[in-house]
Structure formats: C-alpha cells, structure tokens
mmCIF file of C-alpha atoms and ligand atoms in Angstrom:
data_model
loop_
_atom_site.group_PDB
_atom_site.id
_atom_site.type_symbol
_atom_site.label_atom_id
_atom_site.label_comp_id
_atom_site.label_asym_id
_atom_site.label_seq_id
_atom_site.Cartn_x
_atom_site.Cartn_y
_atom_site.Cartn_z
ATOM 1 C CA MET A 22 69.429 109.353 134.394
ATOM 2 C CA SER A 23 72.618 109.641 132.278
ATOM 3 C CA ASP A 24 72.690 111.536 128.982
ATOM 4 C CA ILE A 25 72.836 108.210 127.157
ATOM 5 C CA ASP A 26 69.885 106.780 129.067
ATOM 6 C CA ALA A 27 67.863 109.896 128.203
ATOM 7 C CA LEU A 28 68.629 109.496 124.483
ATOM 8 C CA VAL A 29 67.902 105.745 124.671
ATOM 9 C CA GLU A 30 64.600 106.553 126.355
ATOM 10 C CA ILE A 31 63.467 108.830 123.494
ATOM 11 C CA GLY A 32 64.667 106.243 120.942
ATOM 12 C CA LEU A 33 67.378 108.408 119.385
ATOM 13 C CA VAL A 34 70.188 106.124 120.554
ATOM 14 C CA ARG A 35 70.164 102.324 120.671
ATOM 15 C CA ARG A 36 72.736 100.005 122.203
ATOM 16 C CA GLU A 37 74.465 96.985 120.649
ATOM 17 C CA VAL A 38 73.031 97.378 117.165
ATOM 18 C CA PRO A 39 74.356 94.830 114.606
ATOM 19 C CA LEU A 40 76.183 96.636 111.805
ATOM 20 C CA GLY A 41 76.597 93.689 109.409
ATOM 21 C CA PRO A 42 73.123 94.057 107.870
ATOM 22 C CA LEU A 43 73.879 97.744 107.210
ATOM 23 C CA THR A 44 76.931 96.979 105.063
ATOM 24 C CA THR A 45 77.172 95.413 101.609
ATOM 25 C CA TYR A 46 79.431 92.635 102.971
ATOM 26 C CA LYS A 47 76.679 91.767 105.490
ATOM 27 C CA ALA A 48 79.354 90.853 108.021
ATOM 28 C CA GLY A 49 80.681 92.386 111.214
ATOM 29 C CA GLY A 50 79.630 92.916 114.815
ATOM 30 C CA PRO A 51 77.555 95.518 116.666
ATOM 31 C CA ALA A 52 77.954 99.208 117.417
ATOM 32 C CA ALA A 53 78.121 99.954 121.150
ATOM 33 C CA TYR A 54 75.819 102.933 120.458
ATOM 34 C CA PHE A 55 73.852 103.648 117.311
ATOM 35 C CA ALA A 56 71.941 106.817 116.454
ATOM 36 C CA GLU A 57 69.641 107.156 113.472
ATOM 37 C CA VAL A 58 69.324 110.874 112.931
ATOM 38 C CA ALA A 59 66.318 111.995 110.896
ATOM 39 C CA SER A 60 66.344 115.786 111.288
ATOM 40 C CA GLY A 61 68.435 118.811 112.168
ATOM 41 C CA ASP A 62 66.738 118.912 115.568
ATOM 42 C CA GLU A 63 67.748 115.315 116.323
ATOM 43 C CA LEU A 64 71.297 116.064 115.225
ATOM 44 C CA ALA A 65 71.423 119.094 117.523
ATOM 45 C CA ALA A 66 70.062 117.012 120.442
ATOM 46 C CA LEU A 67 72.703 114.338 119.862
ATOM 47 C CA ILE A 68 75.551 116.854 119.786
ATOM 48 C CA GLU A 69 74.199 118.803 122.787
ATOM 49 C CA SER A 70 74.068 115.581 124.823
ATOM 50 C CA GLY A 71 77.867 115.477 124.693
ATOM 51 C CA LEU A 72 77.766 111.855 123.504
ATOM 52 C CA THR A 73 79.558 112.685 120.255
ATOM 53 C CA ALA A 74 82.436 114.254 122.183
ATOM 54 C CA ARG A 75 82.899 111.292 124.522
ATOM 55 C CA HIS A 76 82.996 108.317 122.136
ATOM 56 C CA PRO A 77 84.869 107.261 119.000
ATOM 57 C CA LEU A 78 82.640 108.114 116.045
ATOM 58 C CA LEU A 79 81.715 106.391 112.816
ATOM 59 C CA VAL A 80 79.397 107.961 110.280
ATOM 60 C CA LEU A 81 77.735 105.155 108.364
ATOM 61 C CA GLY A 82 76.381 105.805 104.903
ATOM 62 C CA ARG A 83 75.141 102.831 102.879
ATOM 63 C CA GLY A 84 78.040 100.682 104.091
ATOM 64 C CA SER A 85 79.248 99.973 100.551
ATOM 65 C CA ASN A 86 82.899 100.752 101.212
ATOM 66 C CA LEU A 87 83.301 99.461 104.759
ATOM 67 C CA VAL A 88 84.349 96.287 106.533
ATOM 68 C CA VAL A 89 83.277 96.279 110.184
ATOM 69 C CA ALA A 90 85.255 93.991 112.536
ATOM 70 C CA ASP A 91 83.495 90.873 113.802
ATOM 71 C CA SER A 92 83.904 92.313 117.314
ATOM 72 C CA GLY A 93 82.020 95.419 116.200
ATOM 73 C CA PHE A 94 82.699 99.101 116.796
ATOM 74 C CA ASP A 95 83.172 100.272 120.376
ATOM 75 C CA GLY A 96 81.812 103.762 119.873
ATOM 76 C CA LEU A 97 78.889 105.732 118.485
ATOM 77 C CA VAL A 98 77.699 105.056 114.938
ATOM 78 C CA ILE A 99 75.623 107.793 113.330
ATOM 79 C CA LYS A 100 73.406 107.109 110.352
ATOM 80 C CA LEU A 101 71.467 109.852 108.594
ATOM 81 C CA VAL A 102 67.897 109.059 107.552
ATOM 82 C CA GLY A 103 64.640 111.021 107.083
ATOM 83 C CA GLU A 104 65.121 114.576 105.872
ATOM 84 C CA PHE A 105 68.740 113.823 104.992
ATOM 85 C CA THR A 106 67.599 111.562 102.136
ATOM 86 C CA ALA A 107 65.732 114.345 100.309
ATOM 87 C CA ALA A 108 66.981 115.684 96.978
ATOM 88 C CA SER A 109 65.729 118.334 94.567
ATOM 89 C CA VAL A 110 66.700 119.928 91.284
ATOM 90 C CA SER A 111 66.823 123.658 90.676
ATOM 91 C CA GLU A 112 67.860 124.848 87.214
ATOM 92 C CA THR A 113 70.972 122.739 86.526
ATOM 93 C CA ARG A 114 71.916 122.158 90.153
ATOM 94 C CA VAL A 115 70.992 119.191 92.317
ATOM 95 C CA GLU A 116 70.807 119.622 96.063
ATOM 96 C CA ALA A 117 70.783 116.439 98.111
ATOM 97 C CA GLY A 118 70.859 115.367 101.736
ATOM 98 C CA GLY A 119 73.952 113.502 102.900
ATOM 99 C CA ALA A 120 72.133 110.146 103.009
ATOM 100 C CA THR A 121 70.654 110.357 99.502
ATOM 101 C CA PRO A 122 71.418 107.136 97.563
ATOM 102 C CA LEU A 123 73.634 107.948 94.566
ATOM 103 C CA PRO A 124 71.634 105.916 91.984
ATOM 104 C CA ARG A 125 68.506 107.877 92.981
ATOM 105 C CA LEU A 126 70.418 111.147 92.598
ATOM 106 C CA ALA A 127 71.506 110.176 89.074
ATOM 107 C CA ARG A 128 67.964 109.256 88.016
ATOM 108 C CA LEU A 129 66.381 112.319 89.619
ATOM 109 C CA ALA A 130 68.767 114.591 87.712
ATOM 110 C CA VAL A 131 68.216 112.884 84.362
ATOM 111 C CA ASP A 132 64.430 112.982 84.810
ATOM 112 C CA ALA A 133 64.735 116.746 85.384
ATOM 113 C CA GLU A 134 66.760 117.053 82.140
ATOM 114 C CA VAL A 135 70.005 117.636 84.017
ATOM 115 C CA LEU A 136 72.949 115.561 82.804
ATOM 116 C CA GLY A 137 76.428 114.953 84.184
ATOM 117 C CA LEU A 138 75.594 112.864 87.247
ATOM 118 C CA GLU A 139 74.828 109.612 85.396
ATOM 119 C CA PHE A 140 78.099 108.055 86.592
ATOM 120 C CA PHE A 141 76.559 107.799 90.065
ATOM 121 C CA VAL A 142 73.951 105.283 88.849
ATOM 122 C CA GLY A 143 76.146 102.256 89.538
ATOM 123 C CA VAL A 144 77.757 103.436 92.784
ATOM 124 C CA PRO A 145 75.651 101.961 95.614
ATOM 125 C CA GLY A 146 76.674 104.568 98.200
ATOM 126 C CA SER A 147 75.309 107.827 99.587
ATOM 127 C CA VAL A 148 76.115 111.471 98.906
ATOM 128 C CA GLY A 149 78.145 111.702 102.141
ATOM 129 C CA GLY A 150 80.090 108.537 101.322
ATOM 130 C CA ALA A 151 80.768 109.791 97.792
ATOM 131 C CA ILE A 152 82.241 113.012 99.121
ATOM 132 C CA ARG A 153 84.299 111.301 101.807
ATOM 133 C CA GLN A 154 85.718 108.858 99.228
ATOM 134 C CA ASN A 155 85.578 111.176 96.207
ATOM 135 C CA ALA A 156 83.773 108.310 94.491
ATOM 136 C CA GLY A 157 84.089 108.095 90.740
ATOM 137 C CA CYS A 158 83.966 105.918 87.651
ATOM 138 C CA PHE A 159 83.929 106.116 83.878
ATOM 139 C CA GLY A 160 86.235 109.134 83.931
ATOM 140 C CA THR A 161 84.211 111.321 86.303
ATOM 141 C CA GLU A 162 84.755 111.863 90.014
ATOM 142 C CA THR A 163 82.586 113.470 92.684
ATOM 143 C CA LYS A 164 84.925 116.468 92.719
ATOM 144 C CA ASP A 165 84.122 117.195 89.053
ATOM 145 C CA ARG A 166 80.442 117.812 89.844
ATOM 146 C CA LEU A 167 80.401 118.952 93.478
ATOM 147 C CA VAL A 168 79.819 122.660 94.085
ATOM 148 C CA VAL A 169 79.697 122.672 97.864
ATOM 149 C CA ALA A 170 79.151 120.325 100.800
ATOM 150 C CA GLU A 171 77.581 121.346 104.099
ATOM 151 C CA ILE A 172 79.519 119.759 106.928
ATOM 152 C CA VAL A 173 78.844 119.632 110.663
ATOM 153 C CA ASP A 174 81.564 118.996 113.214
ATOM 154 C CA LEU A 175 80.024 116.355 115.471
ATOM 155 C CA VAL A 176 82.091 117.408 118.481
ATOM 156 C CA THR A 177 81.680 121.200 118.396
ATOM 157 C CA GLY A 178 78.408 121.359 116.478
ATOM 158 C CA GLU A 179 79.887 123.956 114.132
ATOM 159 C CA GLY A 180 78.813 123.917 110.491
ATOM 160 C CA SER A 181 80.831 124.877 107.436
ATOM 161 C CA ASP A 182 80.423 124.995 103.672
ATOM 162 C CA ARG A 183 83.340 123.382 101.852
ATOM 163 C CA ASP A 184 84.068 123.310 98.124
ATOM 164 C CA PRO A 185 86.057 120.537 96.378
ATOM 165 C CA GLU A 186 89.337 122.383 96.891
ATOM 166 C CA SER A 187 88.870 122.919 100.619
ATOM 167 C CA LEU A 188 87.782 119.251 100.900
ATOM 168 C CA ASP A 189 91.128 118.310 99.288
ATOM 169 C CA LEU A 190 89.299 115.910 96.958
ATOM 170 C CA ALA A 191 91.653 113.664 95.008
ATOM 171 C CA TYR A 192 91.632 110.041 93.810
ATOM 172 C CA ARG A 193 89.519 108.251 96.483
ATOM 173 C CA HIS A 194 90.627 110.851 99.015
ATOM 174 C CA SER A 195 89.211 113.774 100.990
ATOM 175 C CA ASN A 196 90.018 115.510 104.256
ATOM 176 C CA VAL A 197 86.579 114.733 105.755
ATOM 177 C CA ALA A 198 87.474 113.579 109.278
ATOM 178 C CA ALA A 199 85.806 110.829 111.316
ATOM 179 C CA GLU A 200 84.046 113.441 113.467
ATOM 180 C CA GLU A 201 82.700 115.340 110.460
ATOM 181 C CA LEU A 202 79.263 114.738 109.010
ATOM 182 C CA VAL A 203 78.265 115.680 105.461
ATOM 183 C CA ILE A 204 74.634 116.709 105.866
ATOM 184 C CA SER A 205 73.980 117.991 102.340
ATOM 185 C CA ALA A 206 75.657 118.797 99.059
ATOM 186 C CA THR A 207 75.033 120.700 95.842
ATOM 187 C CA PHE A 208 76.096 119.289 92.484
ATOM 188 C CA GLN A 209 76.346 121.064 89.139
ATOM 189 C CA GLY A 210 75.039 119.390 86.002
ATOM 190 C CA HIS A 211 74.148 120.744 82.576
ATOM 191 C CA ARG A 212 70.888 120.937 80.644
ATOM 192 C CA GLY A 213 70.477 117.948 78.308
ATOM 193 C CA ASP A 214 68.217 115.382 76.671
ATOM 194 C CA PRO A 215 66.934 112.846 79.239
ATOM 195 C CA THR A 216 66.894 110.141 76.553
ATOM 196 C CA ALA A 217 70.664 110.481 76.210
ATOM 197 C CA GLY A 218 71.052 110.437 79.995
ATOM 198 C CA LYS A 219 68.936 107.290 80.315
ATOM 199 C CA GLU A 220 70.913 105.566 77.561
ATOM 200 C CA LYS A 221 74.176 106.440 79.331
ATOM 201 C CA MET A 222 72.865 104.973 82.592
ATOM 202 C CA ARG A 223 71.774 101.796 80.761
ATOM 203 C CA GLU A 224 75.238 101.528 79.191
ATOM 204 C CA ILE A 225 76.915 101.900 82.604
ATOM 205 C CA THR A 226 74.623 99.253 84.116
ATOM 206 C CA ARG A 227 75.273 96.882 81.185
ATOM 207 C CA TRP A 228 79.053 97.352 81.505
ATOM 208 C CA ARG A 229 78.954 96.638 85.232
ATOM 209 C CA LYS A 230 76.854 93.494 84.760
ATOM 210 C CA GLU A 231 79.348 92.234 82.215
ATOM 211 C CA HIS A 232 82.547 93.118 84.098
ATOM 212 C CA GLN A 233 81.728 93.077 87.812
ATOM 213 C CA PRO A 234 80.329 90.357 90.101
ATOM 214 C CA GLY A 235 76.894 91.926 90.536
ATOM 215 C CA GLY A 236 74.461 90.311 92.960
ATOM 216 C CA THR A 237 77.247 89.153 95.272
ATOM 217 C CA LEU A 238 78.395 90.362 98.679
ATOM 218 C CA ASN A 239 81.281 92.786 98.109
ATOM 219 C CA ALA A 240 82.306 96.397 98.759
ATOM 220 C CA GLY A 241 83.412 97.400 95.272
ATOM 221 C CA SER A 242 87.091 97.826 94.458
ATOM 222 C CA VAL A 243 89.236 96.580 97.315
ATOM 223 C CA PHE A 244 92.451 98.408 96.389
ATOM 224 C CA LYS A 245 93.149 101.784 94.843
ATOM 225 C CA ASN A 246 94.738 101.613 91.412
ATOM 226 C CA PRO A 247 98.519 102.012 91.604
ATOM 227 C CA PRO A 248 100.078 104.513 89.147
ATOM 228 C CA GLY A 249 99.923 103.387 85.516
ATOM 229 C CA MET A 250 97.715 100.288 85.883
ATOM 230 C CA THR A 251 94.576 99.005 87.504
ATOM 231 C CA ALA A 252 94.777 96.966 90.687
ATOM 232 C CA GLY A 253 92.468 94.379 89.073
ATOM 233 C CA GLU A 254 94.803 93.832 86.105
ATOM 234 C CA LEU A 255 97.812 93.549 88.409
ATOM 235 C CA ILE A 256 96.142 90.999 90.724
ATOM 236 C CA ASP A 257 94.842 89.049 87.713
ATOM 237 C CA SER A 258 98.263 89.065 86.006
ATOM 238 C CA LEU A 259 99.716 87.348 89.079
ATOM 239 C CA GLY A 260 97.160 84.542 88.847
ATOM 240 C CA LEU A 261 95.367 85.441 92.076
ATOM 241 C CA LYS A 262 91.770 85.166 90.866
ATOM 242 C CA GLY A 263 90.041 82.576 93.026
ATOM 243 C CA MET A 264 92.467 82.989 95.959
ATOM 244 C CA GLN A 265 90.406 82.338 99.066
ATOM 245 C CA VAL A 266 90.437 82.833 102.826
ATOM 246 C CA GLY A 267 87.554 81.286 104.746
ATOM 247 C CA ASP A 268 84.419 82.089 102.759
ATOM 248 C CA VAL A 269 85.827 85.105 100.881
ATOM 249 C CA ALA A 270 87.473 84.837 97.462
ATOM 250 C CA VAL A 271 89.050 87.056 94.821
ATOM 251 C CA SER A 272 86.322 87.290 92.161
ATOM 252 C CA GLU A 273 86.842 85.291 88.980
ATOM 253 C CA LYS A 274 85.079 88.092 87.106
ATOM 254 C CA HIS A 275 87.034 91.100 88.425
ATOM 255 C CA ALA A 276 90.207 90.564 90.443
ATOM 256 C CA ASN A 277 89.813 93.769 92.482
ATOM 257 C CA PHE A 278 86.446 92.601 93.859
ATOM 258 C CA PHE A 279 86.586 90.187 96.790
ATOM 259 C CA VAL A 280 83.340 88.273 97.079
ATOM 260 C CA ALA A 281 81.954 86.889 100.337
ATOM 261 C CA GLY A 282 79.879 83.747 100.757
ATOM 262 C CA PRO A 283 77.119 83.377 103.339
ATOM 263 C CA GLY A 284 79.507 82.019 105.981
ATOM 264 C CA ALA A 285 82.086 84.795 105.595
ATOM 265 C CA THR A 286 83.398 86.824 108.503
ATOM 266 C CA SER A 287 84.943 90.269 108.348
ATOM 267 C CA GLY A 288 88.127 88.614 109.587
ATOM 268 C CA ASP A 289 88.140 86.528 106.385
ATOM 269 C CA VAL A 290 87.905 89.711 104.293
ATOM 270 C CA ARG A 291 90.689 91.358 106.254
ATOM 271 C CA ARG A 292 92.983 88.303 105.993
ATOM 272 C CA LEU A 293 92.374 87.927 102.256
ATOM 273 C CA VAL A 294 93.119 91.617 101.676
ATOM 274 C CA GLN A 295 96.393 91.226 103.596
ATOM 275 C CA ALA A 296 97.288 87.971 101.777
ATOM 276 C CA VAL A 297 96.721 89.538 98.338
ATOM 277 C CA LYS A 298 98.611 92.682 99.317
ATOM 278 C CA ASP A 299 101.581 90.606 100.588
ATOM 279 C CA THR A 300 101.613 88.337 97.519
ATOM 280 C CA VAL A 301 101.418 91.277 95.100
ATOM 281 C CA PHE A 302 104.310 92.979 96.892
ATOM 282 C CA GLU A 303 106.457 89.826 96.934
ATOM 283 C CA ARG A 304 105.898 89.098 93.251
ATOM 284 C CA SER A 305 105.772 92.590 91.724
ATOM 285 C CA GLY A 306 107.204 95.032 94.265
ATOM 286 C CA THR A 307 103.996 97.107 94.099
ATOM 287 C CA ILE A 308 102.447 98.206 97.381
ATOM 288 C CA LEU A 309 98.665 98.157 97.042
ATOM 289 C CA GLU A 310 96.692 100.529 99.242
ATOM 290 C CA PRO A 311 93.162 99.502 100.280
ATOM 291 C CA GLU A 312 90.291 101.617 99.003
ATOM 292 C CA ILE A 313 87.808 99.914 101.337
ATOM 293 C CA GLN A 314 87.876 101.065 104.950
ATOM 294 C CA PHE A 315 88.342 98.767 107.933
ATOM 295 C CA VAL A 316 86.439 99.744 111.056
ATOM 296 C CA GLY A 317 86.956 98.442 114.593
ATOM 297 C CA PHE A 318 89.943 96.209 113.753
ATOM 298 C CA GLU A 319 93.040 96.268 115.898
ATOM 299 C CA GLU A 320 95.996 97.464 113.859
HETATM 300 C C1 FAD B 22 79.120 96.899 93.750
HETATM 301 C C2 FAD B 22 79.882 98.124 94.145
HETATM 302 C C3 FAD B 22 80.357 98.974 93.170
HETATM 303 C C4 FAD B 22 81.070 100.129 93.521
HETATM 304 N N1 FAD B 22 81.539 100.938 92.522
HETATM 305 C C5 FAD B 22 82.231 102.062 92.848
HETATM 306 C C6 FAD B 22 82.722 102.933 91.824
HETATM 307 O O1 FAD B 22 82.526 102.713 90.647
HETATM 308 N N2 FAD B 22 83.420 104.032 92.209
HETATM 309 C C7 FAD B 22 83.658 104.314 93.524
HETATM 310 O O2 FAD B 22 84.305 105.337 93.814
HETATM 311 N N3 FAD B 22 83.203 103.504 94.513
HETATM 312 C C8 FAD B 22 82.497 102.399 94.217
HETATM 313 N N4 FAD B 22 82.030 101.581 95.208
HETATM 314 C C9 FAD B 22 82.349 101.893 96.614
HETATM 315 C C10 FAD B 22 81.304 102.738 97.370
HETATM 316 O O3 FAD B 22 80.001 102.563 96.828
HETATM 317 C C11 FAD B 22 81.658 104.224 97.363
HETATM 318 O O4 FAD B 22 82.894 104.467 98.000
HETATM 319 C C12 FAD B 22 80.605 105.073 98.084
HETATM 320 O O5 FAD B 22 80.883 106.426 97.880
HETATM 321 C C13 FAD B 22 80.536 104.783 99.585
HETATM 322 O O6 FAD B 22 79.371 105.420 100.087
HETATM 323 P P1 FAD B 22 78.616 104.835 101.377
HETATM 324 O O7 FAD B 22 77.504 105.745 101.687
HETATM 325 O O8 FAD B 22 78.289 103.413 101.168
HETATM 326 O O9 FAD B 22 79.758 104.997 102.467
HETATM 327 P P2 FAD B 22 80.117 103.973 103.645
HETATM 328 O O10 FAD B 22 80.677 102.716 103.074
HETATM 329 O O11 FAD B 22 78.993 103.862 104.590
HETATM 330 O O12 FAD B 22 81.301 104.789 104.317
HETATM 331 C C14 FAD B 22 82.495 105.042 103.596
HETATM 332 C C15 FAD B 22 83.197 106.235 104.257
HETATM 333 O O13 FAD B 22 82.415 107.406 104.075
HETATM 334 C C16 FAD B 22 82.090 107.986 105.334
HETATM 335 N N5 FAD B 22 80.750 108.569 105.246
HETATM 336 C C17 FAD B 22 79.620 107.990 104.790
HETATM 337 N N6 FAD B 22 78.588 108.858 104.855
HETATM 338 C C18 FAD B 22 79.088 110.006 105.354
HETATM 339 C C19 FAD B 22 78.527 111.281 105.676
HETATM 340 N N7 FAD B 22 77.237 111.580 105.492
HETATM 341 N N8 FAD B 22 79.340 112.234 106.203
HETATM 342 C C20 FAD B 22 80.662 111.971 106.411
HETATM 343 N N9 FAD B 22 81.250 110.800 106.134
HETATM 344 C C21 FAD B 22 80.472 109.827 105.610
HETATM 345 C C22 FAD B 22 82.187 106.833 106.325
HETATM 346 O O14 FAD B 22 82.415 107.311 107.639
HETATM 347 C C23 FAD B 22 83.358 106.071 105.762
HETATM 348 O O15 FAD B 22 84.554 106.684 106.149
HETATM 349 C C24 FAD B 22 81.301 100.422 94.884
HETATM 350 C C25 FAD B 22 80.803 99.569 95.873
HETATM 351 C C26 FAD B 22 80.091 98.432 95.514
HETATM 352 C C27 FAD B 22 79.540 97.540 96.587
#
C-alpha cells in the first residue's frame, strides 16, 4: 500500500475533493488530494508520510481571498479544522488556532473585555489567512495586533515562532510561503468596555452593509489600492461599474468587488480581472495588482 493509500484508508486524505464550495466565490474545480487536519498528531502524520514534500501545496483557510481554477488544483490542499479553531483570552492577549474565524475572534475578545481586534469582525477569513495577507481595514492591520505566529514548515516539519517583523508584514503582504502553515497566533489587545467594542463592531457591520455588496458571491477587494487612491475609486472613475464577463460583474455598489452569479466560472472571474486591469492601464496608466490569489491557473 502506498503512503497515500494508507492516509486515504484512515480518512486523513481524500482524492478529488471539490474546492468551489470551500471558497466564497463557490467556483472552481477539485483538489487532487485534500487533507483536513484536526490535531497536531494528524499534522505530524501527514508530514511524516512524505506527501507534503512530493506535491504542490495549498493551505486553504476560509477561501475568502482565493479563486481556484475550474480545472482545480493538481496538488495537496491542507485545511485546518478541530483543535486549530480554538481560541482563548488571557489577560489582554488572545491566542487562536490558525483556522479560527476572524469574526469569532473579534467577538470573543470583546466579550472578555479586550478591545483592539474589532476590525476583524467584517473580515470573513481565518487567523492563518489574515497573517498570510496581513488583512486589515478601518485603519488597522493584522501586523498592528499580532504578537507572534507559530508556523510549521510542511516539508521539513520544523516549527518556528515569527513576529510581525520577521513575517515581513506590509500592506496585504507577508513572507509566509506556500509550504508554510500558520497553526496558531497570539494577538495583543487592551482592556476596555465591551459596550464600546460591541458598538464599534455594529458600526463596522453597518458601514459594510451600506458600502459593500454583502450577501453576494465575491472575495472582497479584487485589487490592492495603488499609491494615493483606492482601486475602487479609480475603477469607478473610469466608468467600469457593471462591466461583465460571463456571469461575473464589477459591483455597482463597490467597484473593487467583482460579484459572481450562480452560473459563474472561475475563468469568468479571471478574465474580468484581466479585462479591468488592461482597461485601467490603457486609460489611466496605473498598473493594478490583484489582492485576490489565483490558484491552479496556467500563467
Ligand atoms: C466580503 C469580504 C470582505 C473582505 N474584507 C476584507 C477586508 O476588509 N480586509 C482584508 O484585508 N481582506 C478582506 N477580505 C479578504 C479575506 O477575507 C482576507 O484576505 C482573509 O484574511 C483571507 O483569509 P482566508 O482564511 O479566507 O484565506 P484563504 O482565502 O483561504 O487563503 C488566502 C491565502 O492565505 C493562505 N492561508 C490561509 N490559511 C493559512 C494558514 N493557516 N497558514 C498559512 N497560510 C494560510 C492561503 O494559502 C492563501 O495564500 C474580504 C473578503 C470578503 C469575501
């Protein structure tokens, strides 16, 4: 029996698992291999099998910043579950597993009278995804609150503790590599009145409802903001709201959100992103850089 067959037998690895349902765009093909890892022991077994060293790797968080190709991902996708979704508060620090949903983290902190993490309430990702992308909004970024992240190299199995500086966190950037897995992180908040924290979270939610196309299939901001302006304002100023490829369109509500209909493919998303990027460059000279990540596409 091969290593893969042994892991399939014990249910740790599955073959040909559709990834679309695990992303916020709900589009895209299957992973050749898919491992849901619920504990440190399962992670160790996966690494010891050698599978992580032999295949291209994708760590999947909550899929809120990813577009997976319609042909899928020809490698091993790893998703943390179980013990990696646990979070706790100690004094003014919050410790959370890499798969902890960010809105839950924000609420948990506020309920424990720890403020400073409220900005996470409207970011539908995970702790690992937030660190990889240095997620942020309303003037605060992950790097402003992160103390340390525990990272495992999926090829060697070695672990390391990295602070924001050694993670090279900057605007929607980190040096977390494709073969690195954020298994936990510690955030620093400050003692405060939970009523104020709850009001701030309500305000953030209200603002998002008013300004972003909530309840639709999207992956948040498509492009990073170029220096001195927002990508949304630039795209809007060029009259590109409503531009459409297949069943994906530039949102009428926020021009940096591209919204998919039920018949959309990941190819539609990719082609619309390219069409908007090309049009913006032709008409303004600005080169927009995608914030969302494309997985499994041929360059
Ligand atoms: C409606 C909406 C609103 C959004 N608003 C914001 C916003 O205000 N600010 C903002 O910054 N983003 C925003 N986003 C984008 C997205 O939620 C964030 O980038 C988030 O941090 C992605 O986390 P995720 O778990 O979904 O990551 P995924 O999309 O699953 O993955 C993104 C990247 O992170 C990596 N990754 C995920 N988990 C781990 C891990 N445990 N270890 C190592 N690498 C990992 C993946 O390999 C991939 O490279 C929004 C998205 C949506 C849909």
